[in-house]
Amino acid sequence: MKILLIIISFSLAAFLLVLISKYTVILRVVRDGGRTDFRIWVTLWRVRILTRSFNGGSKRGDGEAVEPAAMKRIFRRTWRARRYLMDLLMAMISSITIRRLEIRVSVGTGDASDTAIITGYLWTISALTSSLRNIEINAIPDFLRGDINGKIELEMSIRPLKPVLVFTMLLLRKPLRDLFMGFREL
């Protein structure tokens, strides 16, 4: 009995330690020549615990169609639970810290004036964010090609304790429970 109590207490302590720890998430999107690659890395205590890669490619027609009546019911349930969803969203946003954002893009639309306008907008955003040390935006106009290529890399740290606690508390609310149970109907 004592050994079981010790195992349970160590398990609970380990769970709480993992819950209050800070995770680092790196998202990288690279678009080159019409192909888009998306990668995500999650690290905990500088140890990579998750690596996923999603390669671009369109797979249309593979999924089943959702009935309009089911979507209408889900929309109604979402509307009723909107206040609780906003609370959860705010808890998630407050637990995220952006450590670095890097955007490098080559803009080419096939039309010189459109390329110049879009590049000008990106340069304006770059000038507005130049005082922030962790955000870097570089835009290069490409007047010869009609393709937008580049790389976006976002590194952020996440502390999951607050969103998990808020989510757990919000599950006590009927509109949010109904919303999650409604997803089973799809």
Backbone as a chain_set.jsonl record, in Angstrom:
{"seq": "MKILLIIISFSLAAFLLVLISKYTVILRVVRDGGRTDFRIWVTLWRVRILTRSFNGGSKRGDGEAVEPAAMKRIFRRTWRARRYLMDLLMAMISSITIRRLEIRVSVGTGDASDTAIITGYLWTISALTSSLRNIEINAIPDFLRGDINGKIELEMSIRPLKPVLVFTMLLLRKPLRDLFMGFREL", "coords": {"N": [[0.823, -1.196, 0.0], [1.963, 1.237, 0.772], [3.869, 1.541, -1.223], [2.304, 1.856, -3.508], [1.085, 4.315, -2.899], [3.344, 5.961, -2.903], [4.13, 5.725, -5.584], [1.9, 6.862, -6.852], [2.026, 9.498, -5.827], [4.534, 10.345, -6.851], [3.945, 10.193, -9.569], [1.91, 12.115, -9.796], [3.372, 14.391, -9.051], [5.24, 14.469, -11.149], [3.494, 14.878, -13.296], [2.454, 17.438, -12.655], [4.841, 18.901, -12.775], [5.465, 18.702, -15.506], [3.265, 20.046, -16.464], [3.559, 22.688, -15.508], [5.852, 23.481, -16.706], [7.817, 25.221, -19.197], [7.256, 25.19, -22.599], [8.853, 25.14, -25.78], [7.948, 26.12, -28.942], [8.421, 25.779, -32.351], [7.546, 26.982, -35.415], [7.707, 26.506, -38.854], [7.329, 27.643, -42.09], [7.838, 27.081, -45.41], [7.887, 28.227, -48.642], [8.476, 27.383, -51.881], [8.852, 27.611, -55.209], [6.136, 26.986, -55.782], [5.599, 24.891, -54.08], [4.728, 24.076, -50.812], [6.006, 23.702, -47.616], [5.544, 22.657, -44.299], [6.675, 22.745, -41.026], [6.916, 21.671, -37.641], [8.251, 21.983, -34.421], [8.509, 20.869, -31.118], [9.829, 21.529, -28.005], [10.987, 20.599, -24.784], [12.609, 21.548, -21.972], [14.928, 21.902, -23.518], [14.986, 19.582, -24.979], [13.983, 17.895, -27.772], [10.715, 16.999, -28.221], [8.724, 16.568, -30.019], [8.383, 16.351, -33.482], [7.122, 17.341, -36.483], [6.262, 17.161, -39.909], [4.724, 18.583, -42.66], [4.048, 18.235, -45.918], [3.451, 20.192, -48.816], [0.64, 19.916, -50.954], [-2.234, 19.162, -52.755], [-5.063, 17.515, -51.728], [-7.856, 16.911, -52.72], [-11.256, 16.063, -52.33], [-10.975, 13.768, -50.821], [-12.092, 13.592, -48.291], [-15.139, 13.072, -46.397], [-18.322, 14.505, -47.099], [-19.86, 16.928, -45.024], [-22.985, 17.065, -43.494], [-25.299, 19.71, -44.09], [-27.209, 20.281, -42.088], [-26.074, 19.235, -39.761], [-23.826, 20.867, -39.545], [-25.098, 23.283, -39.111], [-26.247, 22.835, -36.592], [-23.894, 22.584, -35.063], [-22.852, 25.15, -35.411], [-24.813, 26.67, -34.062], [-24.466, 25.683, -31.449], [-21.85, 26.492, -31.008], [-22.206, 29.248, -31.065], [-23.754, 29.592, -28.741], [-21.859, 28.879, -26.851], [-19.948, 30.828, -27.047], [-18.947, 32.792, -25.254], [-17.553, 31.285, -23.356], [-15.712, 30.037, -24.997], [-14.245, 32.259, -25.787], [-13.108, 32.954, -23.321], [-11.444, 30.733, -22.993], [-9.797, 31.05, -25.244], [-8.551, 33.491, -24.613], [-7.106, 32.713, -22.334], [-5.349, 30.939, -23.53], [-3.944, 32.634, -25.274], [-2.745, 34.374, -23.449], [-0.89, 32.702, -22.318], [1.113, 32.389, -24.11], [4.249, 33.364, -25.378], [5.895, 35.256, -27.712], [8.936, 34.586, -29.026], [10.571, 34.898, -31.256], [10.164, 36.09, -34.54], [10.483, 35.588, -37.888], [10.399, 36.668, -41.133], [10.951, 36.097, -44.438], [10.624, 36.957, -47.668], [10.084, 36.625, -51.167], [8.658, 38.538, -53.486], [6.63, 38.247, -56.235], [4.365, 38.973, -58.673], [3.761, 38.905, -61.312], [2.821, 41.184, -62.399], [4.212, 44.316, -62.537], [3.431, 46.63, -61.108], [1.66, 45.653, -59.122], [3.408, 43.956, -57.753], [5.212, 45.86, -56.754], [3.509, 47.332, -55.06], [2.676, 45.429, -53.122], [5.179, 44.719, -52.07], [5.911, 47.199, -51.058], [3.998, 47.512, -49.001], [4.853, 45.42, -47.311], [7.418, 46.353, -46.675], [6.698, 48.606, -45.242], [5.444, 47.468, -42.996], [7.681, 46.17, -42.023], [9.281, 48.372, -41.353], [7.731, 49.476, -39.303], [7.924, 47.503, -37.364], [10.593, 47.445, -36.795], [11.77, 48.373, -34.466], [11.291, 46.431, -32.634], [13.056, 43.876, -31.244], [12.832, 41.146, -31.695], [11.454, 40.595, -34.002], [11.659, 40.209, -37.431], [11.402, 41.282, -40.681], [11.777, 40.753, -44.039], [11.536, 41.743, -47.345], [11.716, 41.099, -50.77], [11.466, 42.37, -53.965], [10.453, 40.66, -56.925], [10.494, 41.091, -60.077], [10.46, 39.596, -62.361], [9.372, 36.998, -62.199], [6.216, 35.377, -61.582], [5.557, 34.546, -58.932], [5.219, 33.912, -55.469], [7.548, 33.404, -53.064], [9.143, 32.174, -50.101], [10.045, 32.27, -46.582], [8.732, 31.647, -43.4], [9.287, 31.858, -40.032], [8.474, 31.071, -36.783], [9.039, 31.336, -33.419], [8.034, 30.387, -30.285], [7.216, 30.474, -26.782], [5.409, 28.438, -24.545], [3.307, 28.168, -21.782], [1.49, 25.727, -20.415], [-0.206, 25.509, -18.17], [-2.219, 27.418, -17.298], [-4.149, 27.493, -19.537], [-4.978, 24.782, -19.435], [-6.114, 24.574, -16.888], [-8.193, 26.485, -17.113], [-9.666, 25.349, -19.223], [-10.448, 22.952, -18.006], [-12.087, 23.929, -15.955], [-14.037, 25.184, -17.503], [-15.275, 23.067, -18.703], [-17.226, 22.37, -16.988], [-19.358, 23.879, -17.647], [-22.452, 23.886, -19.271], [-23.05, 24.753, -22.046], [-20.519, 24.559, -23.318], [-19.851, 21.87, -22.956], [-21.945, 20.723, -24.433], [-21.227, 21.633, -26.97], [-18.78, 20.261, -27.468], [-19.713, 17.649, -27.357], [-21.312, 17.706, -29.569], [-19.562, 17.554, -31.703], [-19.172, 14.901, -32.063], [-21.245, 14.096, -33.596], [-20.636, 14.717, -36.185]], "CA": [[0.0, 0.0, 0.0], [2.858, 2.396, 0.812], [4.526, 1.667, -2.521], [1.3, 2.412, -4.401], [0.953, 5.73, -2.542], [4.558, 6.639, -3.361], [4.061, 5.775, -7.048], [0.873, 7.849, -7.216], [2.507, 10.845, -5.518], [5.556, 10.691, -7.828], [3.271, 10.409, -10.849], [1.243, 13.414, -9.717], [4.414, 15.42, -9.059], [5.777, 14.533, -12.51], [2.457, 15.493, -14.133], [2.433, 18.872, -12.349], [6.08, 19.481, -13.282], [5.314, 18.828, -16.957], [2.217, 21.026, -16.718], [4.005, 24.059, -15.224], [7.071, 23.754, -17.461], [7.682, 26.054, -20.386], [7.541, 24.496, -23.845], [9.229, 25.981, -26.902], [7.347, 25.64, -30.182], [8.961, 26.448, -33.532], [6.765, 26.737, -36.625], [8.425, 26.983, -40.037], [6.629, 27.457, -43.356], [8.709, 27.426, -46.528], [7.242, 28.111, -49.951], [9.505, 27.497, -52.908], [8.455, 27.081, -56.505], [4.784, 26.452, -55.764], [5.494, 23.823, -53.083], [4.734, 24.606, -49.459], [6.353, 22.749, -46.57], [5.25, 23.15, -42.952], [7.308, 21.94, -39.987], [6.694, 22.102, -36.271], [9.084, 21.353, -33.413], [8.156, 21.177, -29.736], [10.899, 21.128, -27.111], [10.796, 20.773, -23.346], [13.936, 21.529, -21.34], [15.878, 21.803, -24.631], [14.917, 18.249, -25.565], [12.918, 17.883, -28.766], [9.772, 15.932, -27.909], [7.826, 16.369, -31.146], [8.766, 16.918, -34.768], [6.162, 16.98, -37.535], [6.463, 17.823, -41.181], [3.591, 18.469, -43.563], [4.455, 18.7, -47.231], [2.361, 20.75, -49.594], [0.004, 19.058, -51.949], [-3.677, 19.256, -52.572], [-5.797, 16.251, -51.735], [-9.261, 17.299, -52.724], [-12.194, 15.002, -52.556], [-10.676, 12.597, -50.016], [-12.912, 13.561, -47.085], [-16.578, 12.942, -46.575], [-19.053, 15.756, -46.985], [-20.608, 17.089, -43.782], [-24.355, 17.486, -43.763], [-25.562, 21.097, -43.694], [-27.965, 20.349, -40.828], [-25.122, 19.009, -38.669], [-23.016, 22.088, -39.432], [-25.959, 24.304, -38.529], [-26.329, 22.546, -35.155], [-22.59, 22.911, -34.465], [-22.752, 26.604, -35.371], [-25.659, 27.15, -32.96], [-23.811, 25.35, -30.171], [-20.684, 27.373, -30.891], [-22.714, 30.575, -30.731], [-24.147, 29.574, -27.327], [-20.665, 28.719, -26.016], [-18.95, 31.81, -27.482], [-18.308, 33.457, -24.106], [-16.609, 30.345, -22.763], [-14.637, 29.86, -25.969], [-13.41, 33.461, -25.697], [-12.308, 32.811, -22.1], [-10.394, 29.753, -23.277], [-8.877, 31.671, -26.189], [-7.754, 34.488, -23.889], [-6.161, 31.978, -21.489], [-4.313, 30.401, -24.408], [-3.124, 33.74, -25.768], [-1.93, 34.917, -22.362], [0.165, 31.765, -21.945], [2.071, 32.321, -25.215], [5.203, 34.457, -25.527], [6.603, 35.161, -28.991], [10.363, 34.812, -28.821], [11.201, 35.343, -32.492], [9.391, 35.969, -35.774], [11.317, 35.941, -39.029], [9.705, 36.524, -42.409], [11.765, 36.421, -45.61], [9.735, 36.661, -48.781], [10.369, 37.158, -52.486], [7.327, 38.829, -54.012], [6.489, 38.415, -57.673], [2.968, 38.71, -59.026], [3.578, 38.926, -62.758], [2.525, 42.567, -62.746], [5.208, 45.116, -61.824], [2.814, 47.558, -60.16], [1.176, 44.879, -57.982], [4.593, 43.522, -57.009], [5.722, 47.028, -56.027], [2.558, 47.689, -53.997], [2.763, 44.428, -52.047], [6.497, 44.875, -51.444], [5.851, 48.436, -50.27], [3.274, 47.207, -47.762], [5.718, 44.611, -46.45], [8.476, 47.22, -46.169], [6.078, 49.461, -44.212], [5.31, 46.641, -41.791], [9.043, 45.958, -41.543], [9.733, 49.609, -40.696], [6.985, 49.636, -38.063], [8.369, 46.511, -36.383], [12.06, 47.44, -36.702], [12.206, 48.641, -33.089], [11.136, 45.195, -31.866], [14.274, 43.114, -31.526], [12.593, 39.747, -32.01], [10.673, 40.481, -35.24], [12.431, 40.613, -38.6], [10.649, 41.093, -41.918], [12.532, 41.131, -45.23], [10.79, 41.518, -48.584], [12.5, 41.396, -51.967], [10.598, 42.292, -55.145], [10.908, 39.841, -58.05], [9.674, 41.584, -61.18], [10.537, 38.697, -63.515], [8.524, 35.822, -62.022], [4.899, 35.615, -61.013], [5.405, 33.593, -57.843], [5.628, 34.399, -54.151], [8.317, 32.391, -52.352], [9.73, 32.702, -48.888], [10.111, 31.467, -45.374], [8.232, 32.25, -42.165], [9.664, 31.047, -38.879], [7.94, 31.619, -35.543], [9.453, 30.608, -32.22], [7.288, 30.9, -29.139], [7.204, 29.624, -25.598], [4.043, 28.225, -24.07], [3.11, 27.577, -20.461], [0.148, 25.156, -20.584], [-0.969, 25.354, -16.934], [-3.424, 28.246, -17.265], [-5.192, 26.994, -20.441], [-5.505, 23.491, -18.978], [-7.014, 24.844, -15.756], [-9.393, 27.168, -17.618], [-10.427, 24.353, -19.982], [-11.06, 22.037, -17.043], [-13.181, 24.636, -15.287], [-15.095, 25.475, -18.468], [-16.014, 21.843, -19.016], [-18.363, 22.299, -16.083], [-20.431, 24.679, -18.248], [-23.263, 23.08, -20.193], [-22.899, 25.062, -23.474], [-19.257, 24.055, -23.842], [-19.984, 20.406, -23.02], [-22.809, 20.419, -25.58], [-20.457, 21.874, -28.183], [-17.85, 19.156, -27.681], [-20.492, 16.435, -27.649], [-21.853, 17.871, -30.917], [-18.565, 17.159, -32.692], [-19.293, 13.463, -32.272], [-22.28, 13.885, -34.601], [-20.119, 14.993, -37.535]], "C": [[0.867, 1.259, 0.0], [3.513, 2.62, -0.547], [3.556, 2.269, -3.54], [1.105, 3.908, -4.145], [2.158, 6.535, -3.012], [4.54, 6.776, -4.885], [3.047, 6.817, -7.5], [1.366, 9.259, -6.952], [3.624, 11.27, -6.47], [4.943, 10.958, -9.199], [2.575, 11.766, -10.883], [2.252, 14.555, -9.747], [5.008, 15.569, -10.461], [4.78, 15.201, -13.455], [2.403, 17.004, -13.901], [3.687, 19.562, -12.861], [6.003, 19.685, -14.796], [4.29, 19.909, -17.292], [2.684, 22.46, -16.484], [5.272, 24.433, -15.983], [6.764, 24.601, -18.685], [8.122, 25.265, -21.608], [7.952, 25.527, -24.892], [8.686, 25.336, -28.17], [7.932, 26.471, -31.327], [8.129, 26.01, -34.731], [7.539, 27.307, -37.806], [7.615, 26.63, -41.276], [7.561, 27.951, -44.455], [7.935, 27.198, -47.816], [8.313, 28.366, -50.997], [9.005, 26.837, -54.187], [7.076, 26.45, -56.517], [4.569, 25.327, -54.773], [5.64, 24.438, -51.694], [5.024, 23.489, -48.47], [6.13, 23.409, -45.218], [5.901, 22.205, -41.958], [7.034, 22.552, -38.624], [7.609, 21.29, -35.362], [8.586, 21.797, -32.046], [9.28, 20.651, -28.861], [10.505, 21.433, -25.67], [12.159, 20.575, -22.704], [15.029, 21.254, -22.364], [15.991, 20.402, -25.219], [13.73, 18.244, -26.516], [11.994, 16.698, -28.481], [8.802, 15.654, -29.051], [8.393, 17.058, -32.37], [7.767, 16.414, -35.799], [6.483, 17.795, -38.776], [5.256, 17.543, -42.058], [4.016, 19.061, -44.89], [3.239, 19.176, -48.001], [1.861, 19.787, -50.641], [-1.484, 19.1, -51.708], [-4.295, 17.876, -52.7], [-7.276, 16.584, -51.646], [-10.122, 16.077, -52.975], [-11.942, 13.754, -51.722], [-11.597, 12.479, -48.812], [-14.387, 13.4, -47.412], [-17.229, 14.308, -46.406], [-19.837, 15.769, -45.679], [-21.989, 17.62, -44.13], [-24.565, 18.928, -43.308], [-26.32, 21.213, -42.366], [-27.052, 20.144, -39.633], [-24.249, 20.242, -38.466], [-23.827, 23.204, -38.789], [-26.089, 24.1, -37.019], [-25.019, 22.896, -34.445], [-22.43, 24.425, -34.37], [-23.592, 27.183, -34.239], [-25.02, 26.883, -31.61], [-22.575, 26.22, -29.95], [-21.116, 28.774, -30.497], [-23.118, 30.647, -29.261], [-22.935, 29.513, -26.396], [-19.609, 29.786, -26.305], [-18.242, 32.486, -26.326], [-17.245, 32.561, -23.467], [-15.436, 30.078, -23.696], [-13.702, 31.07, -25.962], [-12.547, 33.422, -24.438], [-11.153, 31.843, -22.32], [-9.354, 30.325, -24.227], [-7.987, 32.692, -25.498], [-6.738, 33.814, -22.967], [-5.025, 31.412, -22.332], [-3.38, 31.502, -24.9], [-2.223, 34.285, -24.667], [-0.809, 33.97, -21.933], [1.251, 31.65, -23.015], [2.945, 33.572, -25.218], [5.951, 34.262, -26.838], [8.059, 35.528, -28.739], [11.035, 35.354, -30.069], [10.238, 35.116, -33.646], [10.265, 36.459, -36.914], [10.542, 35.648, -40.307], [10.649, 36.993, -43.51], [10.948, 35.993, -46.827], [10.238, 37.345, -50.051], [9.023, 37.304, -53.195], [7.396, 39.045, -55.516], [5.068, 38.048, -58.063], [2.741, 38.612, -60.528], [3.267, 40.316, -63.268], [3.437, 43.454, -61.895], [4.572, 46.036, -60.785], [2.277, 46.818, -58.929], [2.325, 44.385, -57.115], [5.138, 44.672, -56.171], [4.807, 47.407, -54.862], [2.671, 46.714, -52.827], [4.104, 44.54, -51.321], [6.535, 46.136, -50.593], [5.108, 48.243, -48.954], [4.145, 46.421, -46.791], [6.871, 45.438, -45.884], [7.932, 48.159, -45.087], [5.923, 48.692, -42.907], [6.686, 46.39, -41.185], [9.571, 47.188, -40.814], [9.018, 49.82, -39.361], [7.459, 48.675, -36.97], [9.883, 46.51, -36.192], [12.557, 47.707, -35.282], [12.05, 47.418, -32.191], [12.29, 44.269, -32.227], [14.016, 41.675, -31.953], [11.728, 39.541, -33.251], [11.504, 41.032, -36.394], [11.636, 40.271, -39.854], [11.49, 41.622, -43.08], [11.713, 40.777, -46.458], [11.645, 41.961, -49.761], [11.555, 41.307, -53.161], [11.248, 41.452, -56.239], [10.005, 40.189, -59.234], [9.649, 40.643, -62.385], [9.589, 37.512, -63.399], [7.198, 36.215, -61.395], [4.618, 34.658, -59.866], [5.897, 34.223, -56.543], [6.282, 33.233, -53.424], [8.87, 33.013, -51.079], [9.695, 31.731, -47.741], [9.57, 32.287, -44.209], [8.614, 31.31, -41.037], [9.228, 31.78, -37.605], [8.385, 30.725, -34.395], [8.733, 31.231, -31.041], [7.417, 29.932, -27.974], [5.79, 29.598, -25.038], [4.097, 27.605, -22.687], [1.677, 27.049, -20.419], [-0.714, 25.116, -19.327], [-2.279, 26.141, -16.958], [-4.49, 27.775, -18.261], [-5.792, 25.664, -19.995], [-6.469, 23.698, -17.819], [-8.306, 25.516, -16.213], [-10.267, 26.191, -18.388], [-11.148, 23.393, -19.042], [-12.238, 22.689, -16.339], [-14.349, 24.909, -16.235], [-15.867, 24.228, -18.884], [-17.2, 21.64, -18.084], [-19.567, 23.054, -16.64], [-21.14, 23.883, -19.341], [-23.083, 23.461, -21.666], [-21.601, 24.52, -24.076], [-19.266, 22.529, -23.936], [-20.841, 20.002, -24.211], [-22.061, 20.606, -26.904], [-19.52, 20.705, -28.465], [-18.574, 17.85, -27.973], [-21.075, 16.502, -29.066], [-20.857, 17.477, -31.995], [-18.615, 15.664, -32.96], [-20.322, 13.156, -33.351], [-21.755, 14.06, -36.026], [-19.617, 13.758, -38.217]], "O": [[0.552, 2.233, -0.684], [3.69, 3.762, -0.972], [3.955, 3.106, -4.35], [0.973, 4.681, -5.093], [2.008, 7.668, -3.469], [4.897, 7.827, -5.417], [3.311, 7.574, -8.434], [1.145, 10.144, -7.779], [3.672, 12.434, -6.868], [5.385, 11.861, -9.909], [2.644, 12.48, -11.883], [2.017, 15.575, -10.396], [5.252, 16.689, -10.908], [5.168, 15.995, -14.312], [2.315, 17.769, -14.861], [3.613, 20.696, -13.335], [6.427, 20.722, -15.307], [4.433, 20.61, -18.293], [2.248, 23.366, -17.195], [5.719, 25.578, -15.914], [5.624, 24.688, -19.144], [9.232, 24.734, -21.646], [7.456, 26.653, -24.89], [8.93, 24.16, -28.438], [7.938, 27.701, -31.279], [8.021, 24.819, -35.025], [7.978, 28.457, -37.769], [7.257, 25.472, -41.489], [8.014, 29.095, -44.432], [7.396, 26.116, -48.05], [8.966, 29.41, -51.007], [8.766, 25.629, -54.218], [6.871, 25.455, -57.213], [3.444, 24.847, -54.637], [6.557, 25.219, -51.439], [4.362, 22.451, -48.486], [6.481, 24.571, -45.016], [5.703, 20.992, -42.035], [6.933, 23.769, -38.471], [7.731, 20.074, -35.507], [8.277, 22.971, -31.843], [9.649, 19.48, -28.95], [9.79, 22.394, -25.387], [12.787, 19.532, -22.886], [15.944, 20.47, -22.112], [16.978, 20.077, -25.879], [12.606, 18.551, -26.119], [12.425, 15.545, -28.496], [8.131, 14.623, -29.057], [8.83, 18.207, -32.305], [7.589, 15.208, -35.967], [6.912, 18.947, -38.702], [4.82, 16.398, -42.183], [4.312, 20.253, -44.979], [2.142, 18.637, -47.858], [2.606, 18.944, -51.141], [-1.934, 19.075, -50.563], [-4.063, 17.166, -53.678], [-7.861, 16.531, -50.564], [-9.757, 15.179, -53.735], [-12.643, 12.758, -51.903], [-11.86, 11.368, -48.353], [-14.815, 13.572, -48.553], [-16.74, 15.155, -45.659], [-20.406, 14.755, -45.274], [-22.134, 18.516, -44.962], [-24.064, 19.325, -42.256], [-26.088, 22.151, -41.604], [-27.222, 20.796, -38.603], [-23.964, 20.618, -37.329], [-23.292, 23.987, -38.004], [-26.048, 25.063, -36.253], [-25.04, 23.447, -33.344], [-21.931, 24.934, -33.367], [-23.143, 28.084, -33.531], [-25.025, 27.744, -30.729], [-22.295, 26.632, -28.824], [-20.46, 29.418, -29.679], [-22.855, 31.651, -28.599], [-22.978, 30.035, -25.282], [-18.475, 29.655, -25.846], [-17.039, 32.734, -26.41], [-16.172, 33.029, -23.087], [-14.302, 29.911, -23.246], [-12.49, 30.914, -26.118], [-11.38, 33.813, -24.478], [-10.027, 32.096, -21.892], [-8.157, 30.109, -24.038], [-6.788, 32.75, -25.771], [-5.615, 34.302, -22.835], [-3.871, 31.406, -21.902], [-2.163, 31.319, -24.937], [-1.066, 34.622, -24.921], [0.126, 34.394, -21.254], [2.207, 30.894, -22.844], [2.45, 34.691, -25.079], [6.571, 33.221, -27.052], [8.37, 36.634, -28.298], [11.954, 36.169, -29.979], [9.578, 34.08, -33.722], [10.73, 37.599, -36.91], [10.09, 34.525, -40.531], [11.092, 38.141, -43.513], [10.624, 34.816, -46.991], [10.74, 38.469, -50.023], [8.341, 36.316, -53.466], [8.124, 39.909, -56.003], [4.62, 36.93, -57.808], [1.643, 38.271, -60.968], [3.435, 40.592, -64.456], [3.431, 43.352, -60.668], [5.117, 46.203, -59.695], [2.425, 47.305, -57.809], [2.231, 44.391, -55.887], [5.487, 44.48, -55.006], [5.291, 47.766, -53.789], [2.751, 47.133, -51.673], [4.154, 44.463, -50.094], [7.132, 46.137, -49.516], [5.533, 48.748, -47.915], [4.176, 46.714, -45.596], [7.261, 45.243, -44.733], [8.634, 48.467, -44.124], [6.236, 49.211, -41.835], [6.837, 46.398, -39.963], [10.23, 47.068, -39.781], [9.625, 50.288, -38.398], [7.399, 49.003, -35.785], [10.406, 45.647, -35.488], [13.666, 47.299, -34.937], [12.619, 47.377, -31.1], [12.471, 43.922, -33.394], [14.903, 41.041, -32.523], [11.308, 38.417, -33.523], [11.987, 42.163, -36.347], [11.246, 39.123, -40.063], [11.866, 42.794, -43.101], [11.249, 39.645, -46.599], [12.222, 43.048, -49.755], [10.908, 40.278, -53.357], [12.458, 41.529, -56.449], [8.905, 39.655, -59.374], [8.894, 40.871, -63.33], [9.05, 37.062, -64.41], [7.083, 37.261, -60.756], [3.562, 34.027, -59.827], [6.873, 34.972, -56.532], [5.653, 32.2, -53.196], [9.042, 34.229, -50.993], [9.369, 30.553, -47.889], [9.901, 33.462, -44.051], [8.307, 30.118, -41.074], [9.568, 32.943, -37.386], [8.141, 29.518, -34.396], [8.806, 32.439, -30.818], [7.688, 28.744, -28.15], [5.075, 30.6, -25.057], [4.832, 26.647, -22.446], [0.736, 27.842, -20.39], [-1.875, 24.716, -19.415], [-3.337, 25.585, -16.668], [-5.652, 27.661, -17.872], [-6.991, 25.443, -20.161], [-7.525, 23.067, -17.77], [-9.39, 25.158, -15.753], [-11.487, 26.2, -18.226], [-12.315, 23.061, -19.255], [-13.278, 22.057, -16.15], [-15.509, 24.871, -15.825], [-16.995, 24.329, -19.367], [-18.08, 20.826, -18.363], [-20.683, 22.881, -16.15], [-20.506, 23.291, -20.214], [-22.968, 22.556, -22.494], [-21.591, 24.07, -25.221], [-18.742, 21.964, -24.896], [-20.512, 19.052, -24.921], [-22.243, 19.829, -27.841], [-19.474, 20.21, -29.591], [-18.09, 17.033, -28.757], [-21.303, 15.467, -29.691], [-21.261, 17.103, -33.096], [-18.137, 15.212, -34.001], [-20.286, 12.085, -33.956], [-22.382, 13.589, -36.975], [-19.152, 13.826, -39.355]]}, "num_chains": 1, "name": "protein.A"}
